[in-house]
Amino acid sequence: MRHVELIKNVERDFAVTPDQIKKVIRDFHSEMREGLSGQKSSLKMIPTYVERPKGAEKGTFIALDLGGTNFRVLALELKGNRTSEILFSKKAVLRKDVITASGRKLFDFMAHSVKKIIKIHATEPDKTRNIGFTFSFPIKQTGINSGTLIGWTKGFTAGGVRGKDVVRLMNSAFRRAGLPNAKIVAITNDTVSTLVSKSYEDPACDVGVILGTGTNACYCEKVKNITKSRFANFTAGEMLINIEWGNFNKLRLTPYDRLIDKFSKNPGKQLLEKMVSGMYLGEIVRVVLKEMSERGAIFRKTDKTALNKKDGFKTEYISAIENDSTKELYHVNDILKTIGVSKSLYSDRKAVRRICRAVSKRAARLGAAAIAAVVTKIDPRLLKPHTVAIDGSLYEKHAGFSRDIRHALCEVFPTAVRKSGIKISLTKDGSGKGAAVIAAIVKNARDRVARD
Ligand code: GLC
């Protein structure tokens, strides 16, 4: 087969048509309903015991954020008038040995990072008491301050944590680190934090999405629709549901997706995540390039063994490659050299750019389909305005991603998107800030009980 046809085949494999988007929306709706009623579903639909803030919460709170490549500690001052200010925000890089050894090592690492950071910022001990913890992995919650890990995602494998209450693990690590006052009062997912952080400012926000190392979303559901559980002590009429949409599996997989899944740390799981999120997009491109070069379609005159290295093609290259507007595609050439492909023809570089485009466009269109499904689950006829808060490096740093999402949403809901019935809002630091807002909600509720 000529190389032009091979590239066209890849593009066809990765295309997501408007009809396929509509099918994803239908399948999402039925999986969501089943997950809410406790039947078998690829969507866990986890009740979070969190309601949206009122915007009047006040005070300074510390938040921890564990989710992907970094561990972040931040302090947020809530002013009580729908505005807030980050007092400090510091991150510690999570080395591979920290996330893949024992749970104790991971939790001790976090506690010591907190200790160092709050010492540098001379935070008063009192302010370390009520801490919100964004823990961005699937947990089964029995309340706002307890959650057991269902299973790790995104390459984390730290032993001895699955099935354990991560709030307890964190509080014990604080004690071991000599921080007896530090206490987690709320545990939350990054999607929930993002939604809460945005809705502190904007009451129309009812969906929170992460497009970063992993991908997931949460939304506001009526408690009466969550028929699988009863919620003693939770009096609000709505609760945020952590969908864990990364695990959605009603999808058309290409042979490349099957390979990625097979060699992942969690085969058979997180299939949507493996097609959409930053942890996998570069790897998909590498696998496609490898196959195309083996079939003699590209890189015929050079050594391409470099393409055999798992994770050798970083996701961030995709956006740089797509945006290369130089005449001979010099940036593409530089990136290929960086990964070890020393010589490339102009036709090779054009092929690489088309493959990157196909992979990232599919990711954005599937992300858009999932967003459309969630918004129409809340409001099937789109009668009200909805703000979708999005945080995550992929959405923030990949220039074409937000544009592709908007295009896809316009295809399915032309009127609502144009008339701002669906507003997509980049919510930077939402994943950290929201945990501080939730800690404030918990403190207010406790103060109320103490007063009554
Ligand atoms: C993974 C986690 C999920 C998280 C998402 C984004 O999918 O399972 O809990 O929200 O990554 O960080």
mmCIF file of C-alpha atoms in Angstrom, residues 60-190:
data_model
loop_
_atom_site.group_PDB
_atom_site.id
_atom_site.type_symbol
_atom_site.label_atom_id
_atom_site.label_comp_id
_atom_site.label_asym_id
_atom_site.label_seq_id
_atom_site.Cartn_x
_atom_site.Cartn_y
_atom_site.Cartn_z
ATOM 1 C CA THR A 60 -7.980 30.605 55.176
ATOM 2 C CA PHE A 61 -7.670 26.910 54.422
ATOM 3 C CA ILE A 62 -4.921 24.579 53.329
ATOM 4 C CA ALA A 63 -5.392 22.119 50.504
ATOM 5 C CA LEU A 64 -3.319 19.151 49.365
ATOM 6 C CA ASP A 65 -3.526 17.904 45.813
ATOM 7 C CA LEU A 66 -2.299 14.460 44.779
ATOM 8 C CA GLY A 67 -3.155 13.397 41.298
ATOM 9 C CA GLY A 68 -0.641 13.129 38.503
ATOM 10 C CA THR A 69 2.935 14.253 38.198
ATOM 11 C CA ASN A 70 3.082 16.589 41.196
ATOM 12 C CA PHE A 71 1.968 16.858 44.788
ATOM 13 C CA ARG A 72 0.771 20.369 45.558
ATOM 14 C CA VAL A 73 0.212 22.209 48.842
ATOM 15 C CA LEU A 74 -1.643 25.497 48.771
ATOM 16 C CA ALA A 75 -3.294 27.988 51.082
ATOM 17 C CA LEU A 76 -6.415 29.792 49.951
ATOM 18 C CA GLU A 77 -8.089 32.775 51.508
ATOM 19 C CA LEU A 78 -11.836 32.828 50.858
ATOM 20 C CA LYS A 79 -13.172 36.353 51.098
ATOM 21 C CA GLY A 80 -16.833 35.446 51.420
ATOM 22 C CA ASN A 81 -17.998 37.361 48.353
ATOM 23 C CA ARG A 82 -17.359 34.772 45.626
ATOM 24 C CA THR A 83 -13.709 35.796 45.437
ATOM 25 C CA SER A 84 -10.586 34.159 46.815
ATOM 26 C CA GLU A 85 -6.830 34.535 46.802
ATOM 27 C CA ILE A 86 -4.090 31.920 46.717
ATOM 28 C CA LEU A 87 -1.653 32.783 49.530
ATOM 29 C CA PHE A 88 0.911 30.228 48.441
ATOM 30 C CA SER A 89 1.037 27.244 46.167
ATOM 31 C CA LYS A 90 4.034 24.928 46.140
ATOM 32 C CA LYS A 91 4.612 21.665 44.410
ATOM 33 C CA ALA A 92 6.828 18.672 44.983
ATOM 34 C CA VAL A 93 7.631 16.424 42.043
ATOM 35 C CA LEU A 94 6.470 12.837 42.554
ATOM 36 C CA ARG A 95 9.357 10.561 41.639
ATOM 37 C CA LYS A 96 8.517 7.192 40.147
ATOM 38 C CA ASP A 97 9.892 5.318 43.172
ATOM 39 C CA VAL A 98 7.577 7.328 45.452
ATOM 40 C CA ILE A 99 4.410 6.406 43.555
ATOM 41 C CA THR A 100 5.255 2.781 42.869
ATOM 42 C CA ALA A 101 6.836 1.566 46.146
ATOM 43 C CA SER A 102 4.828 1.299 49.383
ATOM 44 C CA GLY A 103 1.842 3.345 50.505
ATOM 45 C CA ARG A 104 3.805 4.314 53.615
ATOM 46 C CA LYS A 105 6.572 5.839 51.515
ATOM 47 C CA LEU A 106 4.044 7.829 49.453
ATOM 48 C CA PHE A 107 2.085 9.146 52.468
ATOM 49 C CA ASP A 108 5.274 9.946 54.435
ATOM 50 C CA PHE A 109 6.574 11.826 51.407
ATOM 51 C CA MET A 110 3.403 13.925 51.345
ATOM 52 C CA ALA A 111 3.429 14.602 55.098
ATOM 53 C CA HIS A 112 7.080 15.710 55.009
ATOM 54 C CA SER A 113 6.413 17.950 52.006
ATOM 55 C CA VAL A 114 3.547 19.590 53.924
ATOM 56 C CA LYS A 115 5.804 20.078 56.931
ATOM 57 C CA LYS A 116 8.533 21.729 54.861
ATOM 58 C CA ILE A 117 6.158 23.960 52.947
ATOM 59 C CA ILE A 118 4.132 25.235 55.879
ATOM 60 C CA LYS A 119 7.353 25.925 57.783
ATOM 61 C CA ILE A 120 8.737 28.034 54.930
ATOM 62 C CA HIS A 121 5.488 29.982 54.750
ATOM 63 C CA ALA A 122 5.281 30.344 58.526
ATOM 64 C CA THR A 123 1.683 29.190 58.502
ATOM 65 C CA GLU A 124 0.231 29.337 61.999
ATOM 66 C CA PRO A 125 -0.399 25.897 63.486
ATOM 67 C CA ASP A 126 -4.051 26.794 63.848
ATOM 68 C CA LYS A 127 -4.402 27.171 60.120
ATOM 69 C CA THR A 128 -3.121 23.676 59.480
ATOM 70 C CA ARG A 129 -6.010 22.118 61.379
ATOM 71 C CA ASN A 130 -8.664 21.904 58.718
ATOM 72 C CA ILE A 131 -7.128 20.554 55.579
ATOM 73 C CA GLY A 132 -8.907 19.601 52.367
ATOM 74 C CA PHE A 133 -7.331 16.748 50.404
ATOM 75 C CA THR A 134 -7.766 16.347 46.657
ATOM 76 C CA PHE A 135 -7.017 12.694 46.022
ATOM 77 C CA SER A 136 -7.546 12.058 42.334
ATOM 78 C CA PHE A 137 -8.152 8.347 42.189
ATOM 79 C CA PRO A 138 -11.359 6.327 42.504
ATOM 80 C CA ILE A 139 -12.346 6.039 46.156
ATOM 81 C CA LYS A 140 -15.475 4.694 47.774
ATOM 82 C CA GLN A 141 -16.704 7.356 50.152
ATOM 83 C CA THR A 142 -18.833 6.837 53.203
ATOM 84 C CA GLY A 143 -18.704 10.492 54.179
ATOM 85 C CA ILE A 144 -16.891 13.715 53.413
ATOM 86 C CA ASN A 145 -13.861 12.673 55.463
ATOM 87 C CA SER A 146 -13.444 9.025 54.635
ATOM 88 C CA GLY A 147 -12.760 7.146 51.442
ATOM 89 C CA THR A 148 -11.216 3.789 50.617
ATOM 90 C CA LEU A 149 -9.131 3.390 47.479
ATOM 91 C CA ILE A 150 -10.917 1.243 44.880
ATOM 92 C CA GLY A 151 -7.815 0.945 42.694
ATOM 93 C CA TRP A 152 -4.918 3.057 41.457
ATOM 94 C CA THR A 153 -4.926 4.647 37.977
ATOM 95 C CA LYS A 154 -2.418 6.752 35.955
ATOM 96 C CA GLY A 155 0.584 4.501 36.668
ATOM 97 C CA PHE A 156 0.431 4.681 40.498
ATOM 98 C CA THR A 157 0.943 1.281 42.140
ATOM 99 C CA ALA A 158 1.986 2.085 45.756
ATOM 100 C CA GLY A 159 1.368 -1.111 47.737
ATOM 101 C CA GLY A 160 -0.919 -1.565 50.725
ATOM 102 C CA VAL A 161 -3.331 1.289 49.949
ATOM 103 C CA ARG A 162 -6.112 -0.438 48.005
ATOM 104 C CA GLY A 163 -9.129 -1.019 50.248
ATOM 105 C CA LYS A 164 -7.749 1.335 52.953
ATOM 106 C CA ASP A 165 -9.138 4.666 54.117
ATOM 107 C CA VAL A 166 -6.765 7.231 52.645
ATOM 108 C CA VAL A 167 -7.807 9.925 55.147
ATOM 109 C CA ARG A 168 -6.598 7.732 57.983
ATOM 110 C CA LEU A 169 -3.382 6.944 56.135
ATOM 111 C CA MET A 170 -2.732 10.660 55.648
ATOM 112 C CA ASN A 171 -3.581 11.621 59.237
ATOM 113 C CA SER A 172 -1.260 8.881 60.587
ATOM 114 C CA ALA A 173 1.526 10.105 58.289
ATOM 115 C CA PHE A 174 1.025 13.633 59.709
ATOM 116 C CA ARG A 175 1.501 12.273 63.222
ATOM 117 C CA ARG A 176 4.628 10.342 62.194
ATOM 118 C CA ALA A 177 5.990 13.554 60.644
ATOM 119 C CA GLY A 178 5.413 15.502 63.867
ATOM 120 C CA LEU A 179 2.344 17.445 62.707
ATOM 121 C CA PRO A 180 -0.214 16.419 65.354
ATOM 122 C CA ASN A 181 -2.545 19.340 64.591
ATOM 123 C CA ALA A 182 -2.803 18.697 60.909
ATOM 124 C CA LYS A 183 -6.037 16.942 60.071
ATOM 125 C CA ILE A 184 -7.810 16.101 56.854
ATOM 126 C CA VAL A 185 -11.434 17.175 57.225
ATOM 127 C CA ALA A 186 -12.518 16.557 53.640
ATOM 128 C CA ILE A 187 -11.386 14.233 50.898
ATOM 129 C CA THR A 188 -12.308 14.930 47.342
ATOM 130 C CA ASN A 189 -11.596 14.102 43.726
ATOM 131 C CA ASP A 190 -9.899 16.681 41.449
#
